[in-house]
C-alpha positions as semicolon CSV with decimal commas, in nm:
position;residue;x (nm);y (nm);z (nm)
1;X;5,985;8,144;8,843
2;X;5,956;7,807;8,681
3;X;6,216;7,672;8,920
4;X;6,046;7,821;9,225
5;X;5,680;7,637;9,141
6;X;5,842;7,324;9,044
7;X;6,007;7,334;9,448
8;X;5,614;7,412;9,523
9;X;5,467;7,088;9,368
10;X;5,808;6,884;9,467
11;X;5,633;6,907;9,865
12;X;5,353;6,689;9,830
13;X;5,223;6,499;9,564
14;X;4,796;6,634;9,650
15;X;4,873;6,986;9,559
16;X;4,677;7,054;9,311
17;X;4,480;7,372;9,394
18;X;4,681;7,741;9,436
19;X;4,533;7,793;9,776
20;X;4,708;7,421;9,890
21;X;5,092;7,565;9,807
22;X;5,052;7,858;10,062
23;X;4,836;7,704;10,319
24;X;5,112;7,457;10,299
25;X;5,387;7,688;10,346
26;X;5,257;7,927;10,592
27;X;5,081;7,929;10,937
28;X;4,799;7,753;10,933
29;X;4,540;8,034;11,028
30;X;4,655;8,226;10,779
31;X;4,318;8,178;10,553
32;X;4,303;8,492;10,383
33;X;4,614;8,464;10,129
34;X;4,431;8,092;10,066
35;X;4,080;8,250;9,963
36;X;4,284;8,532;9,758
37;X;4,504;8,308;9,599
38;X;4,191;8,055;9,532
39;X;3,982;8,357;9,391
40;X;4,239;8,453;9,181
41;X;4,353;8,132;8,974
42;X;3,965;8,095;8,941
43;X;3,940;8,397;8,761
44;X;4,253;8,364;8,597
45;X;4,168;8,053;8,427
46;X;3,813;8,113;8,362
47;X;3,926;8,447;8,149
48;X;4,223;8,237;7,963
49;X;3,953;8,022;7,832
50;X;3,736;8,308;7,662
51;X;4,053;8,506;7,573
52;X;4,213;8,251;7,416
53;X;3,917;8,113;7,226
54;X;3,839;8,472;7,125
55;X;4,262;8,530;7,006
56;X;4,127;8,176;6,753
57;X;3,766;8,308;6,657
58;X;3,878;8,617;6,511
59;X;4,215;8,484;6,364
60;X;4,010;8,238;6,157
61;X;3,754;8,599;6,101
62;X;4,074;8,730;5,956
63;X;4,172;8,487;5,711
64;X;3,796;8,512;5,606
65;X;3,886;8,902;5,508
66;X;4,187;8,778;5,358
67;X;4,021;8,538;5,147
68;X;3,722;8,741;5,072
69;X;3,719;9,087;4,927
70;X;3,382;9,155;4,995
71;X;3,319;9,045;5,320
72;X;3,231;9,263;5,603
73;X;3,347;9,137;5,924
74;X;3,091;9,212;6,246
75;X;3,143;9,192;6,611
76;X;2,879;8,875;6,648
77;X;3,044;8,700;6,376
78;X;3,375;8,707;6,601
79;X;3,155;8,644;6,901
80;X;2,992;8,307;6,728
81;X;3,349;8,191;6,657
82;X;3,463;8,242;6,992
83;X;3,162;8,074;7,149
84;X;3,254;7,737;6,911
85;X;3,644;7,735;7,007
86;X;3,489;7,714;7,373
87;X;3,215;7,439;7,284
88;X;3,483;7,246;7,101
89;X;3,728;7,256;7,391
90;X;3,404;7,110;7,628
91;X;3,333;6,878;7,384
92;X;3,661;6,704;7,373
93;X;3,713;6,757;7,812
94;X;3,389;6,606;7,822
95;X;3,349;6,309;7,537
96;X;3,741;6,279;7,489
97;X;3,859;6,276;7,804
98;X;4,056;5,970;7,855
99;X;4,247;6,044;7,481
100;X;4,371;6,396;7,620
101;X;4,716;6,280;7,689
102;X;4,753;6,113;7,319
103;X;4,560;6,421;7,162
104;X;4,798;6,641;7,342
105;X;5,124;6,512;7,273
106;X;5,041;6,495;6,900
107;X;4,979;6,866;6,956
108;X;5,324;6,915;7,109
109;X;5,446;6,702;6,745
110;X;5,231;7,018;6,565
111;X;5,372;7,294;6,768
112;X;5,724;7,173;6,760
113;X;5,692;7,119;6,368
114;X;5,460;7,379;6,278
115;X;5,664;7,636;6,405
116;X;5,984;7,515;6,197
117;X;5,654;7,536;5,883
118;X;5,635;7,866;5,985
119;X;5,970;8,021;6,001
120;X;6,171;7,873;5,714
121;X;5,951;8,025;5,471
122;X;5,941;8,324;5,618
123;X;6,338;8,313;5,679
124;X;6,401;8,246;5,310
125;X;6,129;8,406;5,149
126;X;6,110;8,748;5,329
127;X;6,298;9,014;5,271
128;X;6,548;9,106;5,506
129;X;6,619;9,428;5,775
130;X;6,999;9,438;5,920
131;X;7,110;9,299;6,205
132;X;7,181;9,676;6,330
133;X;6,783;9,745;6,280
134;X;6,667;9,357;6,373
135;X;6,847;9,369;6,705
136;X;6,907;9,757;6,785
137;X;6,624;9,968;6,616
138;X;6,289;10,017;6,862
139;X;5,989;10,127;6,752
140;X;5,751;10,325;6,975
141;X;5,397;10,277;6,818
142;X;5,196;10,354;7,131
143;X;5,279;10,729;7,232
144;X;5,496;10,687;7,537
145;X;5,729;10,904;7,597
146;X;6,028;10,616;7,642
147;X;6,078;10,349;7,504
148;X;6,147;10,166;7,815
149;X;5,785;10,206;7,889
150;X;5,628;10,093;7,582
151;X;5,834;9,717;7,557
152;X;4,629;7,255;8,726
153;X;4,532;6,934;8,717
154;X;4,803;6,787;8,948
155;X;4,571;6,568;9,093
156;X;4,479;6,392;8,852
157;X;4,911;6,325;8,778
158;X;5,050;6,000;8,915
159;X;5,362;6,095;9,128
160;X;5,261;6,449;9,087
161;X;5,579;6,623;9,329
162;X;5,795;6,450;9,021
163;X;5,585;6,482;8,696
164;X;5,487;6,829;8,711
165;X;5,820;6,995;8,816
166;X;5,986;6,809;8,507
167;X;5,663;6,933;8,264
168;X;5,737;7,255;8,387
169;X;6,137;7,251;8,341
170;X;6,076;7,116;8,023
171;X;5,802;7,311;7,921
172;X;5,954;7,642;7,962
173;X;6,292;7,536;7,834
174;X;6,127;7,429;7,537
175;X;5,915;7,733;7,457
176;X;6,229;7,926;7,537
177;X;6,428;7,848;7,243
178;X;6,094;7,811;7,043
179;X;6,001;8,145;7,141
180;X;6,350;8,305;7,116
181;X;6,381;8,157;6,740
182;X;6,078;8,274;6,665
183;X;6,123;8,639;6,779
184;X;6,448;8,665;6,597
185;X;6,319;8,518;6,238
186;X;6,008;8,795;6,296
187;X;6,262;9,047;6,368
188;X;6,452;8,970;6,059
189;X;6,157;8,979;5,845
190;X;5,916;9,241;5,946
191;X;6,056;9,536;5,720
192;X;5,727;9,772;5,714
193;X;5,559;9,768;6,052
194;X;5,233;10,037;5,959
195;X;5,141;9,872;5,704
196;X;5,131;9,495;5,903
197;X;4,949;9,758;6,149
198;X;4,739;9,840;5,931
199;X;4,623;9,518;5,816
200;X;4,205;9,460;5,702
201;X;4,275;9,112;5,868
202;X;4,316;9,273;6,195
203;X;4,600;9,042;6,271
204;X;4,999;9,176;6,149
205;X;5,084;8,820;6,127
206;X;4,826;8,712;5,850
207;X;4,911;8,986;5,663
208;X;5,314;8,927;5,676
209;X;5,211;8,535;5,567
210;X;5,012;8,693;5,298
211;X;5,326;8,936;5,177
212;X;5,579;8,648;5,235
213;X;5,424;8,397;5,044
214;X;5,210;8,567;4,803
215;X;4,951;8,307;4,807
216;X;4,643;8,283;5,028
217;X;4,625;7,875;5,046
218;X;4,984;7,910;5,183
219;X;4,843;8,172;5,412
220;X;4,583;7,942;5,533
221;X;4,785;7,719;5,603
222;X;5,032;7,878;5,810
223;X;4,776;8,034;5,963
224;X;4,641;7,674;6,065
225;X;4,876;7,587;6,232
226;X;4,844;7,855;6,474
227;X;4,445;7,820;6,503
228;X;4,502;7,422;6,579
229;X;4,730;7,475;6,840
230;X;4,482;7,775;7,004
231;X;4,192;7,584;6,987
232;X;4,356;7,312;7,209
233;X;4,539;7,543;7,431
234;X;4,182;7,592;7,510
235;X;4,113;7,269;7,571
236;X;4,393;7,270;7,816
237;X;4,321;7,593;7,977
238;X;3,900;7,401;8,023
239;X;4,080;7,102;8,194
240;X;4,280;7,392;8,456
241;X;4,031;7,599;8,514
242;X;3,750;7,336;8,572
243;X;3,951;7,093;8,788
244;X;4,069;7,434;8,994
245;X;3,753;7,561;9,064
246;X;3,642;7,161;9,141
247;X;3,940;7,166;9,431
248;X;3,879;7,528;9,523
249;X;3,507;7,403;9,604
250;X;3,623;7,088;9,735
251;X;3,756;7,314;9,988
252;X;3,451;7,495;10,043
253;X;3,594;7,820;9,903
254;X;3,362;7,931;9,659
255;X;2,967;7,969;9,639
256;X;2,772;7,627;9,544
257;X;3,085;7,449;9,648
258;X;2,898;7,142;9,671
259;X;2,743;7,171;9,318
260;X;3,083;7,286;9,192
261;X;3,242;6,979;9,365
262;X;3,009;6,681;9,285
263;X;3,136;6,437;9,056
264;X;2,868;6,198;8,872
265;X;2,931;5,793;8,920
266;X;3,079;5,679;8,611
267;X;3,212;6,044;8,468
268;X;3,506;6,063;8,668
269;X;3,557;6,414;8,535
270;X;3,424;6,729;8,724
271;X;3,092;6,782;8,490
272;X;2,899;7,045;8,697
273;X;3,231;7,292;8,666
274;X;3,278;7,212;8,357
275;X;2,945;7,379;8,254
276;X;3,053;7,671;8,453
277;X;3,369;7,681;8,270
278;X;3,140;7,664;7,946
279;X;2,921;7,936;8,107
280;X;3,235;8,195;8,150
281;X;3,330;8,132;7,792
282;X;3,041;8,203;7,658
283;X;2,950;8,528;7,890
284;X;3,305;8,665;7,801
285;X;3,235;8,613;7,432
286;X;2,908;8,789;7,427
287;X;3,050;9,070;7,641
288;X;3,284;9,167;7,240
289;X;2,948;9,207;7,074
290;X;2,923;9,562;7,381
291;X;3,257;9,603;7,381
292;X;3,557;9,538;7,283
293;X;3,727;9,734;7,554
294;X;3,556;9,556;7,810
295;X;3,733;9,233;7,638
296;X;4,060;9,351;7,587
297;X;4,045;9,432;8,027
298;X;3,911;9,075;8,074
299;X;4,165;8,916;7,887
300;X;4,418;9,186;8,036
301;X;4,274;9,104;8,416
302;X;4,336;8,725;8,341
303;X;4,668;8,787;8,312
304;X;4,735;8,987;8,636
305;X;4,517;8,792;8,813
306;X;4,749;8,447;8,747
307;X;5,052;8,698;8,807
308;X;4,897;8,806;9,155
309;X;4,878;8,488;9,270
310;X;5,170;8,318;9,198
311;X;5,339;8,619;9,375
312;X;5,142;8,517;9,680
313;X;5,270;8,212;9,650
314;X;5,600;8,267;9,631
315;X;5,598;8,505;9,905
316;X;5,468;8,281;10,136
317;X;5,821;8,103;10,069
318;X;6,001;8,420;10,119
319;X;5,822;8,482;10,430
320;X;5,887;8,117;10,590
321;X;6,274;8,186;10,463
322;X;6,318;8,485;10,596
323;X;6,158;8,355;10,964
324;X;6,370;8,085;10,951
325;X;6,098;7,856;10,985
326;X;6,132;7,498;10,762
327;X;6,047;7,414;10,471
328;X;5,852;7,109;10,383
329;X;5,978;6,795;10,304
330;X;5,986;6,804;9,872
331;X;6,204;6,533;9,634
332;X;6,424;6,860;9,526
333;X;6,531;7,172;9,690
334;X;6,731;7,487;9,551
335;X;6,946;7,467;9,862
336;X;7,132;7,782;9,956
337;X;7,023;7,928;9,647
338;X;6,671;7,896;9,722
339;X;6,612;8,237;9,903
340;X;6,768;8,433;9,594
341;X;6,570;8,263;9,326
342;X;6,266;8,322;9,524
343;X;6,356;8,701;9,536
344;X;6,447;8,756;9,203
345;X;6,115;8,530;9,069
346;X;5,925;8,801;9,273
347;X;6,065;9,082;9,198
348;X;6,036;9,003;8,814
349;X;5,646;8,904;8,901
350;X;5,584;9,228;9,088
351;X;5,719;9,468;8,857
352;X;5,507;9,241;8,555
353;X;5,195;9,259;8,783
354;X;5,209;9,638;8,758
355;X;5,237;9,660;8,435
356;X;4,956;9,494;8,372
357;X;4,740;9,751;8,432
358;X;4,874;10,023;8,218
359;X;4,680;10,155;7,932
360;X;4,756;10,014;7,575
361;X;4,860;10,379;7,458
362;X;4,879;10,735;7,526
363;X;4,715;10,955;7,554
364;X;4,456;10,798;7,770
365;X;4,112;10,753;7,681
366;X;3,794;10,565;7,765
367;X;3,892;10,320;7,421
368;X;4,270;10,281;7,567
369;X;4,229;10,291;7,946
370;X;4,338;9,984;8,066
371;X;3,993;9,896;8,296
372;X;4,128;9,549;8,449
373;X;4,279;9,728;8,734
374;X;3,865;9,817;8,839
375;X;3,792;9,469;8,759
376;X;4,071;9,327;8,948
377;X;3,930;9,580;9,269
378;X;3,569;9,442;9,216
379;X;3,718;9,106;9,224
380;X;3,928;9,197;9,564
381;X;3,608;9,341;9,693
382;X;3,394;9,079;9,666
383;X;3,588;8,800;9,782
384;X;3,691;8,996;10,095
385;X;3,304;9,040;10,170
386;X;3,242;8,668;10,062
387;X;3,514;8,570;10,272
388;X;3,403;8,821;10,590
389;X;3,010;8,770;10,552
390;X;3,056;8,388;10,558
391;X;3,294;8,192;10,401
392;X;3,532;8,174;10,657
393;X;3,318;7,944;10,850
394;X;3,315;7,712;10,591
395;X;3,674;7,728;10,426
396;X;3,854;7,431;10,512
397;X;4,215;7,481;10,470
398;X;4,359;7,230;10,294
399;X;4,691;7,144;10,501
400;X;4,437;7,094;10,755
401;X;4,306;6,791;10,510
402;X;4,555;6,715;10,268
403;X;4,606;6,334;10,349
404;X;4,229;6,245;10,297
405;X;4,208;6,032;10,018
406;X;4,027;6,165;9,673
């Protein structure tokens, strides 16, 4: 998939907003895969923000419990340090945002590092399973019946159809081998699953620091690591989301585009969606202290929603492909393999998209239905009616525009 977006951004070096790849690719009066696509990243990266600050709230909750015998953890607590990972990440996109490229690659030095802090003394202090029950033993903790079942800101990039393709490449080969390593050592070194389950922290992780290394400074500290680097994947995920819904406006695709759009003299940063992007944040935060099933579908919608629209993306590749039409003129091209790598990058998203919407465990209740899939209909809805009662007089597709300057 990684290879199929980095031919997508190797076209043209404007494309900074999901709706621009298809409208690109495909006939130009084909506006309704642009307004889905654009209504999807937006709520895609507007959820990341408030799931991802929530993921670092309630970790540092945990170590709290850890730390504290007596203390009783509540919903609003959570909620309050949820709602300060997202005022952070605003406060550094806002005040900070000429230093983002030093703060983040001194982030990259902490992920890279910290995870290497992570797994050694887990990898020599843990005890052991066997490579037979690391690598071949499956556990089945949600009730399924198999196991098989229960497994942008390019525009603001100089030379953007080069730099992003190689941030991708690199970023996904990078968190590859992270990842992989870090899967294995956890493998290794998780020898009693209920009780990490069953952990007061609410987080399996803590509690295997705590077992491993029998201290709860070392615990906090490992456990640092992780919150650092989640609190600025936030900030990262504020700079997407608010620079996407900024183009997606530009474009007159969503309502108050020209408040979303406007960009004060002197700022040179999109300010007006930045405070919306503040606004979700907050709004999915207080949504915990109701219900934390109505979270866990958010943060579960965010995901499908991304998934749903790079598979419209992709397809509109597939589609020009398969009509033999051209492609555009990019820097790089997967030549004859294109067509298959396409396939097999939807295929993979499809069959991910679905399973996005399946309930955490069986049997099925109200607590472990799975409600993104109504969220993600409400969402089709009403950008269909948006998009019928209105907006389609006032979308401007952007291959229509793309060589204005910015």
């Amino acid at each position: 998939m990684a290879e199929k977006l980095e031919s997508v951004f190797r076209t043209n070096d404007k494309l900074g907003n999901g709706p621009e790849w298809s409208a690109v690719e495909v006939l130009e009066d084909e506006l309704v895969e642009d307004q889905y696509q654009g209504w999807l990243l937006a709520i895609g990266w507007q959820g990341s923000i408030g799931g991802i600050s929530f993921v670092a709230g309630t970790i540092v909750q945990g170590l709290i419990t850890l730390n504290n015998p007596d203390y009783e953890p509540e919903q609003w607590h959570g909620t309050l340090l949820t709602i300060a990972a997202v005022a952070i990440a605003i406060a550094i996109n806002t005040l900070l945002a000429k230093a983002l490229p030093v703060a983040e690659f001194f982030i990259l030095i902490l992920h890279v590092v910290g995870l290497f802090a992570i797994i050694i003394p887990l990898l020599v202090m843990a005890p052991k399973n066997s490579a037979r029950v690391a690598l071949l033993e499956i556990t089945n903790s949600g009730g399924w019946s198999t196991t098989g079942t229960s497994f942008m800101v390019a525009e603001e990039v100089q030379n953007a159809s080069e730099t992003l393709p190689q941030a991708i490449l690199w970023g996904v080969g990078l968190n590859a081998i992270l990842g992989y390593l870090c899967v294995f050592t956890l493998c290794f070194t998780i020898t009693d699953i209920p009780a990490l389950l069953d952990s007061k922290t609410g987080f399996p992780f803590l509690q295997l620091f705590s077992d491993v290394t029998k201290s709860n400074a070392g615990t906090a500290v490992m456990a640092a690591i992780v919150i650092i680097t989640l609190v600025f994947c936030v900030v990262s995920e504020v700079a997407t989301a608010s620079r996407q819904i900024w183009a997606f406006a530009r474009d007159d695709g969503l309502p108050f585009s020209k408040f979303l759009r406007r960009v004060k003299p002197g700022w040179n940063i999109p300010l007006n969606s930045l405070w919306v992007s503040l606004g979700f944040g907050i709004v999915i935060a207080l949504i915990n202290l109701g219900s934390s099933v109505a979270l866990n579908a958010i943060v579960s919608l965010t995901i499908s929603a991304l998934a749903s629209s790079y598979i419209l993306s992709i397809g509109c590749v597939i589609s020009k492909r398969l009509r033999g039409e051209p492609m555009p003129a990019s820097r790089f091209s997967l030549g004859r393999w294109g067509l298959a790598v396409n396939v097999i990058a939807e295929v993979f998203l499809v069959s991910f998209f679905f399973f996005c919407f399946f309930p955490t465990a069986m049997p099925v209740d109200p607590q472990t239905m799975n409600w993104s899939v109504v969220m993600f209909g409400g969402i089709t809805v009403f950008a269909t009616g948006y998009y019928v009662a209105g907006g389609r007089k006032l979308y401007r597709p952007p291959s229509l525009i793309q060589n204005r300057d910015i």
